[in-house]
Amino acid sequence: MPGIDECLLEAMTVNGARGAALIEWTSGLALGMVGEVRDEDPEATAAETAELARMAAEQRAFAALGPGSDKSGADPDEADGEPAVEDVIVTTRTCYHLLRFVDTAFDSGVFFYLWLDRREGNLALARIRLRDLCGRLALI
Amino acid sequence: MSLPHRTGVRTGRAPSLTGLADERASGALLCDAGTVYLRDGQVVHAESPVAPGIEVLLTTGGRLTADSWREAVGRTGRTGGVGRFLVDSGRLSGAELEICHLGALFDAAYFALGHGSGPRGFQRGAAHWLGPVRPVGAVAVERETRRRGELLAALWPYPQVDTEPVVLRRPDGRAPAVTPRQRAVLALADGVRTPTRIARELGRPAFHTLIDIRRLAAAGHVATPRSARPEHPDRPGPPAGSAASAPPAPDRGPGAVVFTDPDIDLLRRLRDALEAAL
């Protein structure tokens, strides 16, 4: 049964992967980090990334809309606090940044963060790999 | 149940977490508001009466049943291998255990080592029943504890909202919307429950609930009780005109407000804001 480090190392096998982390978006705490560090203060970077995840998870603009949800945009599945957002993707001129929310059956507020070199990485494939990885992280 | 016996507590000068880490000590660092467990100088767990333990986090959300948890503790609690057993028996994945464990560890450490608490003694050799899961460096724990304190102060510098019963308040129309997680907190705010009790009932780390409470208080959704002074007297007050720029006095009924203790900082900021507006 893999732990956090095994999951992070597996994420680093994605083509173009430069760094990976598991972060609490509720608090900004990095539970584990591997790979390259983008600046001198990786914890501050983790907290900033967590702030982006929090905004995406909590803004009503991104609440799930579809069958079974009312017009207010409130997702019935969100009663337990799990965000309706699956992932957040940021592209820059040189990198792809992927944030994937991890669904745990306890209140964790955790997301997986993977960043890639844009020349080597494939965004669509990386997203699928990350989705599968997060699915296997918890035994649900 | 898991607090170590107080026998053998070293007296004299209070030990420090980093000092014990430097000497690669193993044992329980007893603090005013919790206990931090060390093994070979690394932090292996932490507990605090105000932070829900890992068993609360795992069972409240339904991840483990209370029976399943009791069985694990009954079998392996004495030998300090509950964490290992939960994974080996297929009840939890390794990552799940680590995520929940680290969440509980940093949550309890914030209260044990943070503002208003501190080390009182060290019980050498004491070990926690969970067993080592994912040890963390003492420096990282202290740094995170500091970061958390600064984060709360930046959100709303009135620490009294962390410990007082949560009282609902009607905000003005400009207040930020309530998020789904905050809605769950507000649903339990009955003027009696404190933030840490709400956290326990929701099966969430206490610090995460304090973040929600500070944000809700800043937005004016919950009341900010009177207190002698804000966390950072030098910090400028909340923006003038915001929903709750003047923390309201708690509603204790007619005639209950006694102005024995004028909040000088608040009055000064109020005067400055009025002068700036004229």
PDB file of N, CA, C and O in Angstrom, chain A residues 45-92:
ATOM      1  N   THR A  45       5.814  28.663  -1.263  1.00  0.00           N
ATOM      2  CA  THR A  45       5.261  28.297  -2.566  1.00  0.00           C
ATOM      3  C   THR A  45       4.066  27.369  -2.388  1.00  0.00           C
ATOM      4  O   THR A  45       3.039  27.522  -3.053  1.00  0.00           O
ATOM      5  N   ALA A  46       4.205  26.409  -1.477  1.00  0.00           N
ATOM      6  CA  ALA A  46       3.100  25.486  -1.217  1.00  0.00           C
ATOM      7  C   ALA A  46       1.885  26.250  -0.701  1.00  0.00           C
ATOM      8  O   ALA A  46       0.752  25.991  -1.118  1.00  0.00           O
ATOM      9  N   ALA A  47       2.113  27.207   0.194  1.00  0.00           N
ATOM     10  CA  ALA A  47       0.995  27.958   0.754  1.00  0.00           C
ATOM     11  C   ALA A  47       0.320  28.806  -0.324  1.00  0.00           C
ATOM     12  O   ALA A  47      -0.908  28.934  -0.348  1.00  0.00           O
ATOM     13  N   GLU A  48       1.119  29.367  -1.248  1.00  0.00           N
ATOM     14  CA  GLU A  48       0.533  30.153  -2.338  1.00  0.00           C
ATOM     15  C   GLU A  48      -0.292  29.268  -3.263  1.00  0.00           C
ATOM     16  O   GLU A  48      -1.392  29.643  -3.698  1.00  0.00           O
ATOM     17  N   THR A  49       0.252  28.090  -3.575  1.00  0.00           N
ATOM     18  CA  THR A  49      -0.477  27.167  -4.439  1.00  0.00           C
ATOM     19  C   THR A  49      -1.774  26.736  -3.757  1.00  0.00           C
ATOM     20  O   THR A  49      -2.815  26.604  -4.399  1.00  0.00           O
ATOM     21  N   ALA A  50      -1.706  26.532  -2.447  1.00  0.00           N
ATOM     22  CA  ALA A  50      -2.891  26.150  -1.686  1.00  0.00           C
ATOM     23  C   ALA A  50      -3.959  27.242  -1.751  1.00  0.00           C
ATOM     24  O   ALA A  50      -5.158  26.962  -1.778  1.00  0.00           O
ATOM     25  N   GLU A  51      -3.519  28.484  -1.776  1.00  0.00           N
ATOM     26  CA  GLU A  51      -4.474  29.594  -1.833  1.00  0.00           C
ATOM     27  C   GLU A  51      -5.238  29.572  -3.162  1.00  0.00           C
ATOM     28  O   GLU A  51      -6.454  29.803  -3.195  1.00  0.00           O
ATOM     29  N   LEU A  52      -4.532  29.238  -4.243  1.00  0.00           N
ATOM     30  CA  LEU A  52      -5.194  29.108  -5.542  1.00  0.00           C
ATOM     31  C   LEU A  52      -6.214  27.965  -5.497  1.00  0.00           C
ATOM     32  O   LEU A  52      -7.342  28.106  -5.974  1.00  0.00           O
ATOM     33  N   ALA A  53      -5.801  26.835  -4.913  1.00  0.00           N
ATOM     34  CA  ALA A  53      -6.707  25.689  -4.810  1.00  0.00           C
ATOM     35  C   ALA A  53      -7.934  26.054  -3.984  1.00  0.00           C
ATOM     36  O   ALA A  53      -9.066  25.699  -4.324  1.00  0.00           O
ATOM     37  N   ARG A  54      -7.708  26.790  -2.897  1.00  0.00           N
ATOM     38  CA  ARG A  54      -8.826  27.168  -2.030  1.00  0.00           C
ATOM     39  C   ARG A  54      -9.828  28.047  -2.774  1.00  0.00           C
ATOM     40  O   ARG A  54     -11.037  27.855  -2.683  1.00  0.00           O
ATOM     41  N   MET A  55      -9.290  29.017  -3.528  1.00  0.00           N
ATOM     42  CA  MET A  55     -10.181  29.896  -4.276  1.00  0.00           C
ATOM     43  C   MET A  55     -11.036  29.077  -5.251  1.00  0.00           C
ATOM     44  O   MET A  55     -12.237  29.280  -5.372  1.00  0.00           O
ATOM     45  N   ALA A  56     -10.390  28.148  -5.960  1.00  0.00           N
ATOM     46  CA  ALA A  56     -11.127  27.341  -6.937  1.00  0.00           C
ATOM     47  C   ALA A  56     -12.156  26.464  -6.240  1.00  0.00           C
ATOM     48  O   ALA A  56     -13.278  26.286  -6.725  1.00  0.00           O
ATOM     49  N   ALA A  57     -11.786  25.926  -5.082  1.00  0.00           N
ATOM     50  CA  ALA A  57     -12.673  24.995  -4.385  1.00  0.00           C
ATOM     51  C   ALA A  57     -13.867  25.718  -3.776  1.00  0.00           C
ATOM     52  O   ALA A  57     -14.956  25.157  -3.677  1.00  0.00           O
ATOM     53  N   GLU A  58     -13.678  26.969  -3.381  1.00  0.00           N
ATOM     54  CA  GLU A  58     -14.711  27.629  -2.587  1.00  0.00           C
ATOM     55  C   GLU A  58     -15.552  28.634  -3.362  1.00  0.00           C
ATOM     56  O   GLU A  58     -16.632  29.006  -2.910  1.00  0.00           O
ATOM     57  N   GLN A  59     -15.042  29.115  -4.505  1.00  0.00           N
ATOM     58  CA  GLN A  59     -15.825  30.115  -5.229  1.00  0.00           C
ATOM     59  C   GLN A  59     -17.096  29.486  -5.786  1.00  0.00           C
ATOM     60  O   GLN A  59     -17.058  28.436  -6.402  1.00  0.00           O
ATOM     61  N   ARG A  60     -18.198  30.198  -5.605  1.00  0.00           N
ATOM     62  CA  ARG A  60     -19.458  29.667  -6.101  1.00  0.00           C
ATOM     63  C   ARG A  60     -19.478  29.569  -7.620  1.00  0.00           C
ATOM     64  O   ARG A  60     -20.203  28.775  -8.188  1.00  0.00           O
ATOM     65  N   ALA A  61     -18.673  30.406  -8.274  1.00  0.00           N
ATOM     66  CA  ALA A  61     -18.652  30.413  -9.738  1.00  0.00           C
ATOM     67  C   ALA A  61     -18.279  29.048 -10.297  1.00  0.00           C
ATOM     68  O   ALA A  61     -18.675  28.700 -11.410  1.00  0.00           O
ATOM     69  N   PHE A  62     -17.521  28.261  -9.526  1.00  0.00           N
ATOM     70  CA  PHE A  62     -17.054  26.972 -10.034  1.00  0.00           C
ATOM     71  C   PHE A  62     -17.798  25.797  -9.421  1.00  0.00           C
ATOM     72  O   PHE A  62     -17.408  24.660  -9.612  1.00  0.00           O
ATOM     73  N   ALA A  63     -18.860  26.060  -8.672  1.00  0.00           N
ATOM     74  CA  ALA A  63     -19.626  24.956  -8.096  1.00  0.00           C
ATOM     75  C   ALA A  63     -20.262  24.155  -9.230  1.00  0.00           C
ATOM     76  O   ALA A  63     -20.603  24.689 -10.278  1.00  0.00           O
ATOM     77  N   ALA A  64     -20.411  22.864  -9.009  1.00  0.00           N
ATOM     78  CA  ALA A  64     -20.925  21.982 -10.055  1.00  0.00           C
ATOM     79  C   ALA A  64     -22.349  22.381 -10.422  1.00  0.00           C
ATOM     80  O   ALA A  64     -23.170  22.683  -9.566  1.00  0.00           O
ATOM     81  N   LEU A  65     -22.630  22.387 -11.716  1.00  0.00           N
ATOM     82  CA  LEU A  65     -23.993  22.594 -12.189  1.00  0.00           C
ATOM     83  C   LEU A  65     -24.349  21.405 -13.061  1.00  0.00           C
ATOM     84  O   LEU A  65     -23.564  20.988 -13.886  1.00  0.00           O
ATOM     85  N   GLY A  66     -25.520  20.872 -12.868  1.00  0.00           N
ATOM     86  CA  GLY A  66     -25.914  19.742 -13.693  1.00  0.00           C
ATOM     87  C   GLY A  66     -27.114  19.065 -13.082  1.00  0.00           C
ATOM     88  O   GLY A  66     -27.754  19.622 -12.185  1.00  0.00           O
ATOM     89  N   PRO A  67     -27.428  17.872 -13.578  1.00  0.00           N
ATOM     90  CA  PRO A  67     -28.593  17.164 -13.049  1.00  0.00           C
ATOM     91  C   PRO A  67     -28.475  16.992 -11.543  1.00  0.00           C
ATOM     92  O   PRO A  67     -27.409  16.625 -11.041  1.00  0.00           O
ATOM     93  N   GLY A  68     -29.520  17.284 -10.862  1.00  0.00           N
ATOM     94  CA  GLY A  68     -29.514  17.057  -9.420  1.00  0.00           C
ATOM     95  C   GLY A  68     -29.067  18.251  -8.617  1.00  0.00           C
ATOM     96  O   GLY A  68     -29.182  18.258  -7.400  1.00  0.00           O
ATOM     97  N   SER A  69     -28.548  19.297  -9.283  1.00  0.00           N
ATOM     98  CA  SER A  69     -28.140  20.469  -8.517  1.00  0.00           C
ATOM     99  C   SER A  69     -29.158  21.579  -8.754  1.00  0.00           C
ATOM    100  O   SER A  69     -29.723  21.708  -9.831  1.00  0.00           O
ATOM    101  N   ASP A  70     -29.390  22.388  -7.744  1.00  0.00           N
ATOM    102  CA  ASP A  70     -30.378  23.442  -7.909  1.00  0.00           C
ATOM    103  C   ASP A  70     -29.741  24.660  -8.551  1.00  0.00           C
ATOM    104  O   ASP A  70     -28.541  24.712  -8.811  1.00  0.00           O
ATOM    105  N   LYS A  71     -30.566  25.670  -8.831  1.00  0.00           N
ATOM    106  CA  LYS A  71     -30.084  26.792  -9.636  1.00  0.00           C
ATOM    107  C   LYS A  71     -29.107  27.685  -8.871  1.00  0.00           C
ATOM    108  O   LYS A  71     -28.426  28.501  -9.467  1.00  0.00           O
ATOM    109  N   SER A  72     -29.069  27.553  -7.584  1.00  0.00           N
ATOM    110  CA  SER A  72     -28.178  28.417  -6.817  1.00  0.00           C
ATOM    111  C   SER A  72     -26.722  28.045  -7.034  1.00  0.00           C
ATOM    112  O   SER A  72     -25.819  28.772  -6.652  1.00  0.00           O
ATOM    113  N   GLY A  73     -26.502  26.921  -7.669  1.00  0.00           N
ATOM    114  CA  GLY A  73     -25.126  26.516  -7.913  1.00  0.00           C
ATOM    115  C   GLY A  73     -24.551  25.695  -6.789  1.00  0.00           C
ATOM    116  O   GLY A  73     -23.422  25.259  -6.853  1.00  0.00           O
ATOM    117  N   ALA A  74     -25.335  25.471  -5.751  1.00  0.00           N
ATOM    118  CA  ALA A  74     -24.827  24.657  -4.643  1.00  0.00           C
ATOM    119  C   ALA A  74     -24.943  23.181  -5.019  1.00  0.00           C
ATOM    120  O   ALA A  74     -25.995  22.718  -5.438  1.00  0.00           O
ATOM    121  N   ASP A  75     -23.863  22.504  -4.910  1.00  0.00           N
ATOM    122  CA  ASP A  75     -23.831  21.099  -5.278  1.00  0.00           C
ATOM    123  C   ASP A  75     -24.248  20.255  -4.075  1.00  0.00           C
ATOM    124  O   ASP A  75     -23.661  20.385  -3.004  1.00  0.00           O
ATOM    125  N   PRO A  76     -25.248  19.377  -4.242  1.00  0.00           N
ATOM    126  CA  PRO A  76     -25.640  18.561  -3.090  1.00  0.00           C
ATOM    127  C   PRO A  76     -24.501  17.697  -2.563  1.00  0.00           C
ATOM    128  O   PRO A  76     -24.440  17.400  -1.386  1.00  0.00           O
ATOM    129  N   ASP A  77     -23.580  17.342  -3.463  1.00  0.00           N
ATOM    130  CA  ASP A  77     -22.447  16.526  -3.018  1.00  0.00           C
ATOM    131  C   ASP A  77     -21.506  17.309  -2.110  1.00  0.00           C
ATOM    132  O   ASP A  77     -20.627  16.748  -1.487  1.00  0.00           O
ATOM    133  N   GLU A  78     -21.676  18.616  -2.114  1.00  0.00           N
ATOM    134  CA  GLU A  78     -20.755  19.433  -1.338  1.00  0.00           C
ATOM    135  C   GLU A  78     -21.141  19.532   0.126  1.00  0.00           C
ATOM    136  O   GLU A  78     -20.467  20.201   0.896  1.00  0.00           O
ATOM    137  N   ALA A  79     -22.214  18.854   0.486  1.00  0.00           N
ATOM    138  CA  ALA A  79     -22.651  18.944   1.876  1.00  0.00           C
ATOM    139  C   ALA A  79     -21.540  18.496   2.816  1.00  0.00           C
ATOM    140  O   ALA A  79     -21.414  18.982   3.921  1.00  0.00           O
ATOM    141  N   ASP A  80     -20.701  17.588   2.346  1.00  0.00           N
ATOM    142  CA  ASP A  80     -19.626  17.095   3.208  1.00  0.00           C
ATOM    143  C   ASP A  80     -18.373  17.950   3.090  1.00  0.00           C
ATOM    144  O   ASP A  80     -17.352  17.638   3.676  1.00  0.00           O
ATOM    145  N   GLY A  81     -18.458  19.025   2.305  1.00  0.00           N
ATOM    146  CA  GLY A  81     -17.318  19.925   2.228  1.00  0.00           C
ATOM    147  C   GLY A  81     -16.332  19.576   1.129  1.00  0.00           C
ATOM    148  O   GLY A  81     -15.382  20.299   0.900  1.00  0.00           O
ATOM    149  N   GLU A  82     -16.555  18.477   0.428  1.00  0.00           N
ATOM    150  CA  GLU A  82     -15.643  18.132  -0.656  1.00  0.00           C
ATOM    151  C   GLU A  82     -15.915  19.057  -1.833  1.00  0.00           C
ATOM    152  O   GLU A  82     -17.060  19.258  -2.234  1.00  0.00           O
ATOM    153  N   PRO A  83     -14.868  19.636  -2.416  1.00  0.00           N
ATOM    154  CA  PRO A  83     -15.106  20.575  -3.504  1.00  0.00           C
ATOM    155  C   PRO A  83     -15.648  19.881  -4.749  1.00  0.00           C
ATOM    156  O   PRO A  83     -15.342  18.709  -5.009  1.00  0.00           O
ATOM    157  N   ALA A  84     -16.461  20.636  -5.507  1.00  0.00           N
ATOM    158  CA  ALA A  84     -16.964  20.113  -6.767  1.00  0.00           C
ATOM    159  C   ALA A  84     -15.873  20.157  -7.840  1.00  0.00           C
ATOM    160  O   ALA A  84     -15.916  19.400  -8.803  1.00  0.00           O
ATOM    161  N   VAL A  85     -14.908  21.036  -7.648  1.00  0.00           N
ATOM    162  CA  VAL A  85     -13.826  21.179  -8.623  1.00  0.00           C
ATOM    163  C   VAL A  85     -12.939  19.938  -8.583  1.00  0.00           C
ATOM    164  O   VAL A  85     -12.616  19.431  -7.513  1.00  0.00           O
ATOM    165  N   GLU A  86     -12.576  19.444  -9.758  1.00  0.00           N
ATOM    166  CA  GLU A  86     -11.681  18.282  -9.825  1.00  0.00           C
ATOM    167  C   GLU A  86     -10.223  18.712  -9.894  1.00  0.00           C
ATOM    168  O   GLU A  86      -9.389  18.227  -9.154  1.00  0.00           O
ATOM    169  N   ASP A  87      -9.948  19.589 -10.843  1.00  0.00           N
ATOM    170  CA  ASP A  87      -8.564  20.049 -10.923  1.00  0.00           C
ATOM    171  C   ASP A  87      -8.480  21.484 -11.414  1.00  0.00           C
ATOM    172  O   ASP A  87      -9.439  22.056 -11.922  1.00  0.00           O
ATOM    173  N   VAL A  88      -7.308  22.063 -11.198  1.00  0.00           N
ATOM    174  CA  VAL A  88      -7.007  23.433 -11.615  1.00  0.00           C
ATOM    175  C   VAL A  88      -5.744  23.350 -12.450  1.00  0.00           C
ATOM    176  O   VAL A  88      -4.784  22.687 -12.066  1.00  0.00           O
ATOM    177  N   ILE A  89      -5.785  23.969 -13.626  1.00  0.00           N
ATOM    178  CA  ILE A  89      -4.621  23.913 -14.518  1.00  0.00           C
ATOM    179  C   ILE A  89      -4.166  25.341 -14.811  1.00  0.00           C
ATOM    180  O   ILE A  89      -4.982  26.185 -15.183  1.00  0.00           O
ATOM    181  N   VAL A  90      -2.902  25.584 -14.615  1.00  0.00           N
ATOM    182  CA  VAL A  90      -2.323  26.886 -14.936  1.00  0.00           C
ATOM    183  C   VAL A  90      -1.221  26.650 -15.952  1.00  0.00           C
ATOM    184  O   VAL A  90      -0.354  25.792 -15.737  1.00  0.00           O
ATOM    185  N   THR A  91      -1.255  27.353 -17.059  1.00  0.00           N
ATOM    186  CA  THR A  91      -0.158  27.228 -18.018  1.00  0.00           C
ATOM    187  C   THR A  91       0.612  28.537 -18.043  1.00  0.00           C
ATOM    188  O   THR A  91       0.034  29.621 -17.983  1.00  0.00           O
ATOM    189  N   THR A  92       1.913  28.414 -18.084  1.00  0.00           N
ATOM    190  CA  THR A  92       2.760  29.588 -18.273  1.00  0.00           C
ATOM    191  C   THR A  92       3.549  29.372 -19.566  1.00  0.00           C
ATOM    192  O   THR A  92       3.408  28.323 -20.201  1.00  0.00           O
TER     193      THR A  92
END
